[in-house]
Amino acid sequence: MKTASQLRKLADGSRLVRVTFAGTDFQLREGGNLAAEMLAAGIGPFRYTPVSGAPRNPYCMMGACFDCLVEIDGVIRQACMMEVREGLSISRPAAGEAEHD
Amino acid sequence: MTEADLVVIGAGPAGMSAARAAADAGLSVVLLDEQRKAGGQIYRDVVRAAKVRADILGPDFHKGLELVHALRHANIHHITGATVWQIERNTRVAYTVEGAASFVTGKCLLIATGALERPIPVPGWTLPGAMTAGAAQILLKQSGMLVENAVLAGCGPLLYLVAAQMCRAGTPPQALVETQSTANILAAVLHHGMGAIQGWRQLAKGLGLLSELRSSGVKRFTGASAIAIEGSEHVEAIRFTARGRRQRVECSTVLLHHGVVANTQTARSIGVPHHWDELQRAFVPEKNKWGRTVHPQVYIAGDGAGIGGADAAAITGRIAALAIAGELGAITQAERDAAALPLRRDLRRELAARPFIDRAYPPYGGALSPADETIICRCEEVTAGDIRKYAKIGCRGPNQTKAFGRPGMGPCQGRYCGLTVTELLAAANGLSPQDTGYYRIRPPIKPVTLGELAGLAKQIEDEKETAQ
Amino acid sequence: MESDYAIIGGGVVGLSVAWGLLKRGRSVTVIDGDDGSFRASRGNFGLVWVQSKGMNQPRYAQWSQQSVKAWRAFSDELRGNTGYDVGLEQNGGYDFHFSEETLAETVRKYETLKAKLNGDYPYEILGHNELRREEPEIGPKVIGAILHHQDGHANPLKLLKALADDVRRLGGRILNDKTVKSVSRTGSFKLECSDGTTVEAAKTVLSAGLGATELGPNMGFKAPIRPQRGQVLITEKLPRIMNRPSLIARQVEEGGVQIGATNEEVGFDDTVTLEGLAGLAETAIETYPVLGKAQLVRSWGALRVLSPDGLPIYQKSTEMPGAYLVTCHSGITLAAAHARFIPEWLEETPDAPDLEVFNEDRFAIA
Ligand SMILES: Cc1cc2nc3c(=O)[nH]c(=O)nc-3n(C[C@H](O)[C@H](O)[C@H](O)COP(=O)(O)OP(=O)(O)OC[C@H]3O[C@@H](n4cnc5c(N)ncnc54)[C@H](O)[C@@H]3O)c2cc1C
Ligand SMILES: Cc1cc2nc3c(=O)[nH]c(=O)nc-3n(C[C@H](O)[C@H](O)[C@H](O)COP(=O)(O)OP(=O)(O)OC[C@H]3O[C@@H](n4cnc5c(N)ncnc54)[C@H](O)[C@@H]3O)c2cc1C
Ligand code: FES
């Protein structure tokens, strides 16, 4: 599930906070863009499509493609439109997961 | 219930400059943008980014700072993180902030929702690791992140800009795979000749970028075709034909781009008519020279009204604001016209280079008419071949293919398949894109939870009662 | 002569009838409007439904039942011919109730109807707890439901696609993007389209949905139909949360939950409204509270094709012998009947169904 990150982060001294994705803990920069921070942490794929079960990661980073969908507190949301907060519990959207498993 | 003289959707250069100009004229303005920070696509998160990354982003970024600072005005109420999902009766705008829905009603509405990158369906474009060049830029501006081991593919000024920014930051791309050919550029030069000189500033910027790239030694392939991205679970390489043979470059990210097109979702959702612009090869909304649409209270400015770039966006925003201020009686007709005169001159200069750029960097043909197996609707995973098949059983327009095969029904609501479906159907039926048409866009233009929606039922009741 | 039949309108009604005629060996030309025309066939709720229909006209309840019983074979045949599975499920459907009074009132009406149908009206009443066993996600405000075993649902878009495909496969001609402007009869029928195309046929069927209001009077029909708007919502794809469809919500095979529909008399206006969407969302959440967190991804408004009493109209023209009006509100439910039985009626075979109660004379009396 975790692949090597393809992103290099320019240092900015932000605080790291704990979030979980699919049950695993990650340390991400507080207040950072959630999709970006997840990518930089090497998290992926974000989801599997409900149609064919294909893996997907962010594509547009501007809220238009919906490939960064993740589930947080039972609501499916665009990770690229959210900020990192301490304790976020993130999972892959359920419908796609079901078909993938 | 909130009210304002003017509701602006989008806090990019167009929306920001319009908000300020309207506020200066004495109008109350509510400015909505789903981003948490003002700036739009070009000046994304500019206040923070300019401090830490100005060297990489280039000097233009500073213009954005000015626009953002100008939002500090008593008449402007900027609601951040506000996702607009429905407009009704033309100026009642419903939006969600942090899981709570509300609506605001304006006397006038300005749509300044900007552009989208043109869909670029090539084999493998749905793989993790395939992103738009704009996405890479957003990662840099907003998060200070650089994509490593990447190949840039496609064409157009933004592709060069992103490449240059990557070089400045010390993570140059593996290669630049460009789809335009020297013939395209020559044709553009011949067609425009010295006419393009009027737009010299933009062209000079482009030339500057190119020489920057040359000195950084990034490998460039021009006239590339048959682009395909390889990988099983993630991007592993890109393949293409260039210099007369098949090429393969290993990489872990492919950044795709072949121009930007107006994001027409919002205007279409309220029935603003659009027409096909052959040069931009996309639909643009119909409007008069003030940006006014067929709905008299609704205006549209910036790249969402047709691509002109950031400076043009700011100007069209101001022009629309003047018209709205005139309409609402805040300024006289004469004041409006006098103020608009120099703006129109600036606008002409800004737009002078556009036709040249459109001709020199035409969209990649392989993505306008993809091979049958290529997925064209990312959400519902519909292929180009499916669309051609539906044309054979009588589909003349995209609303029929949508009913038959679901393209455009997923969460992105056709943003990344609409133009492709129009082009494919037009070609299959021997019709023009204009006659083929586009999806009928319905609310919500961004998803909203049923819970948020139900929460509005009471607010609507209350509003009805006060109205009685 | 070009064709035995010209069919005006390529929605679910026109295509079902065309399909049935082709199977009887007739030659058929279907003329269908443009991409932007009103098409109830593309905006409906997809129920293949019996309960609550024909409360005042048992023949309508019976006609719906005949169709529902013919549906399985109809959908199997379409799948066999085209490979498209139209997703028919006939495991019963619910009418949910939020108060004991409405439930009792409905049961009383169903009992009256059941007696008139000689007992063929298989339904049962489920109290809240029984219902919960069937539908674990049901909310506390739902006091009970009527489960009717003849009810079900299908995918109306796949039905339309399968019909469009199979009508062509059977040799039917479909002219898309054409609007019939006038119909004349001198021996045979001559139809003129707005783009200048003409079509000739021995007989013609007017099944143009709301388009019949314009053409009908010229062909000797009253065609007293009107639009009624229904707004419908659909969520993102969700894991399975409901087992049977209802008048409030149904989960489509792809996973999305479809929620409907409003009943609004607003003329030819098919836009969606905040009030409409918010109201539908409220009811849906009361029924299935988990839906509160689901994202709405699409909504639409579509116009029902309604006669004054809501029943179908099957009328032979006396002014223009050989012209027929076929129109109804529940075109999905009745698709199988239109495909199997209406051709018999058009051809006046001994097996023709008795459709007397559905002719237009009933409106003259009222
Ligand atoms: C990804 C991308 C990157 C680009 N980068 C550059 C660049 O570096 N240099 C350059 O010259 N040009 C760039 N462009 C071109 C760009 O379109 C223009 O330069 C300029 O940003 C246009 O300004 P605008 O005000 O019209 O729209 P934008 O700047 O795009 O602003 C539109 C705003 O509307 C908001 N919005 C849209 N829909 C909704 C909604 N439903 N609810 C709430 N808010 C909404 C968006 O969040 C956005 O902030 C880029 C375009 C894209 C798509
Ligand atoms: C919100 C809603 C929910 C519904 N739910 C259900 C349900 O759950 N179950 C059910 O059974 N039914 C349901 N219905 C009803 C069902 O959708 C309709 O009965 C059915 O679609 C009618 O089909 P039609 O072919 O008559 O009309 P349409 O689908 O409207 O087709 C008419 C066709 O005629 C064409 N046309 C019109 N004028 C001309 C002309 N002059 N020349 C050529 N072509 C012309 C048009 O282009 C159009 O394609 C619902 C309807 C709505 C609106
Ligand atoms: S990455 Fe496209 S919507 Fe988030």
PDB file of N, CA and C in Angstrom, chain B residues 6 15 17 35 51 61 87 122 138 155 179 181 200 207 276 282 296 302 310 333 403 424:
ATOM      1  N   LEU B   6     -23.668  42.103  -4.950  1.00  0.00           N
ATOM      2  CA  LEU B   6     -22.997  41.248  -5.921  1.00  0.00           C
ATOM      3  C   LEU B   6     -22.448  40.001  -5.237  1.00  0.00           C
ATOM      4  N   GLY B  15     -12.175  37.134 -10.298  1.00  0.00           N
ATOM      5  CA  GLY B  15     -13.091  37.360  -9.187  1.00  0.00           C
ATOM      6  C   GLY B  15     -12.555  38.385  -8.200  1.00  0.00           C
ATOM      7  N   SER B  17     -10.357  40.865  -8.701  1.00  0.00           N
ATOM      8  CA  SER B  17     -10.333  42.243  -9.194  1.00  0.00           C
ATOM      9  C   SER B  17     -11.757  42.779  -9.342  1.00  0.00           C
ATOM     10  N   GLN B  35     -11.514  27.249  -2.312  1.00  0.00           N
ATOM     11  CA  GLN B  35     -10.175  27.206  -1.725  1.00  0.00           C
ATOM     12  C   GLN B  35     -10.173  27.973  -0.391  1.00  0.00           C
ATOM     13  N   LYS B  51       6.210  34.171   0.040  1.00  0.00           N
ATOM     14  CA  LYS B  51       7.211  34.329   1.091  1.00  0.00           C
ATOM     15  C   LYS B  51       8.328  33.305   0.957  1.00  0.00           C
ATOM     16  N   PHE B  61       4.131  36.129  -9.877  1.00  0.00           N
ATOM     17  CA  PHE B  61       3.413  35.778  -8.669  1.00  0.00           C
ATOM     18  C   PHE B  61       3.091  37.000  -7.804  1.00  0.00           C
ATOM     19  N   ILE B  87     -27.004  27.043  -8.189  1.00  0.00           N
ATOM     20  CA  ILE B  87     -27.478  28.412  -8.369  1.00  0.00           C
ATOM     21  C   ILE B  87     -28.910  28.297  -8.839  1.00  0.00           C
ATOM     22  N   VAL B 122      -5.070   9.601 -22.925  1.00  0.00           N
ATOM     23  CA  VAL B 122      -4.098   8.754 -23.617  1.00  0.00           C
ATOM     24  C   VAL B 122      -4.077   7.439 -22.837  1.00  0.00           C
ATOM     25  N   ILE B 138       0.373  23.061  -8.695  1.00  0.00           N
ATOM     26  CA  ILE B 138      -0.369  23.275  -7.457  1.00  0.00           C
ATOM     27  C   ILE B 138       0.395  22.680  -6.283  1.00  0.00           C
ATOM     28  N   CYS B 155       1.661  19.865 -24.700  1.00  0.00           N
ATOM     29  CA  CYS B 155       2.142  21.093 -25.319  1.00  0.00           C
ATOM     30  C   CYS B 155       1.555  22.318 -24.650  1.00  0.00           C
ATOM     31  N   THR B 179       4.039  17.629 -28.243  1.00  0.00           N
ATOM     32  CA  THR B 179       3.247  17.104 -29.357  1.00  0.00           C
ATOM     33  C   THR B 179       3.172  18.059 -30.539  1.00  0.00           C
ATOM     34  N   SER B 181       4.500  20.411 -33.579  1.00  0.00           N
ATOM     35  CA  SER B 181       5.637  20.210 -34.473  1.00  0.00           C
ATOM     36  C   SER B 181       6.144  21.574 -34.924  1.00  0.00           C
ATOM     37  N   TRP B 200       3.828  40.917 -27.708  1.00  0.00           N
ATOM     38  CA  TRP B 200       5.241  40.554 -27.529  1.00  0.00           C
ATOM     39  C   TRP B 200       5.591  40.174 -26.107  1.00  0.00           C
ATOM     40  N   LEU B 207       9.599  32.752 -24.832  1.00  0.00           N
ATOM     41  CA  LEU B 207      10.959  32.552 -25.327  1.00  0.00           C
ATOM     42  C   LEU B 207      11.941  32.449 -24.177  1.00  0.00           C
ATOM     43  N   TRP B 276     -19.263  26.910 -29.845  1.00  0.00           N
ATOM     44  CA  TRP B 276     -17.976  26.293 -30.093  1.00  0.00           C
ATOM     45  C   TRP B 276     -17.014  27.324 -30.640  1.00  0.00           C
ATOM     46  N   ALA B 282     -12.927  24.579 -28.079  1.00  0.00           N
ATOM     47  CA  ALA B 282     -13.681  24.346 -26.849  1.00  0.00           C
ATOM     48  C   ALA B 282     -14.939  25.202 -26.897  1.00  0.00           C
ATOM     49  N   PRO B 296     -29.968  38.696 -17.461  1.00  0.00           N
ATOM     50  CA  PRO B 296     -29.470  40.057 -17.287  1.00  0.00           C
ATOM     51  C   PRO B 296     -28.697  40.291 -15.986  1.00  0.00           C
ATOM     52  N   GLY B 302     -13.087  36.325 -16.740  1.00  0.00           N
ATOM     53  CA  GLY B 302     -11.906  35.497 -16.543  1.00  0.00           C
ATOM     54  C   GLY B 302     -11.862  34.349 -17.536  1.00  0.00           C
ATOM     55  N   ALA B 310      -4.078  35.214 -17.054  1.00  0.00           N
ATOM     56  CA  ALA B 310      -4.340  35.845 -15.763  1.00  0.00           C
ATOM     57  C   ALA B 310      -4.577  37.350 -15.864  1.00  0.00           C
ATOM     58  N   GLN B 333     -23.686  55.848 -16.322  1.00  0.00           N
ATOM     59  CA  GLN B 333     -23.311  55.236 -17.588  1.00  0.00           C
ATOM     60  C   GLN B 333     -21.994  55.831 -18.094  1.00  0.00           C
ATOM     61  N   ALA B 403     -26.945   8.759 -21.412  1.00  0.00           N
ATOM     62  CA  ALA B 403     -28.016   7.845 -21.023  1.00  0.00           C
ATOM     63  C   ALA B 403     -27.659   6.405 -21.367  1.00  0.00           C
ATOM     64  N   LEU B 424     -15.669  13.191 -30.293  1.00  0.00           N
ATOM     65  CA  LEU B 424     -15.823  11.839 -30.842  1.00  0.00           C
ATOM     66  C   LEU B 424     -17.146  11.685 -31.585  1.00  0.00           C
TER      67      LEU B 424
END
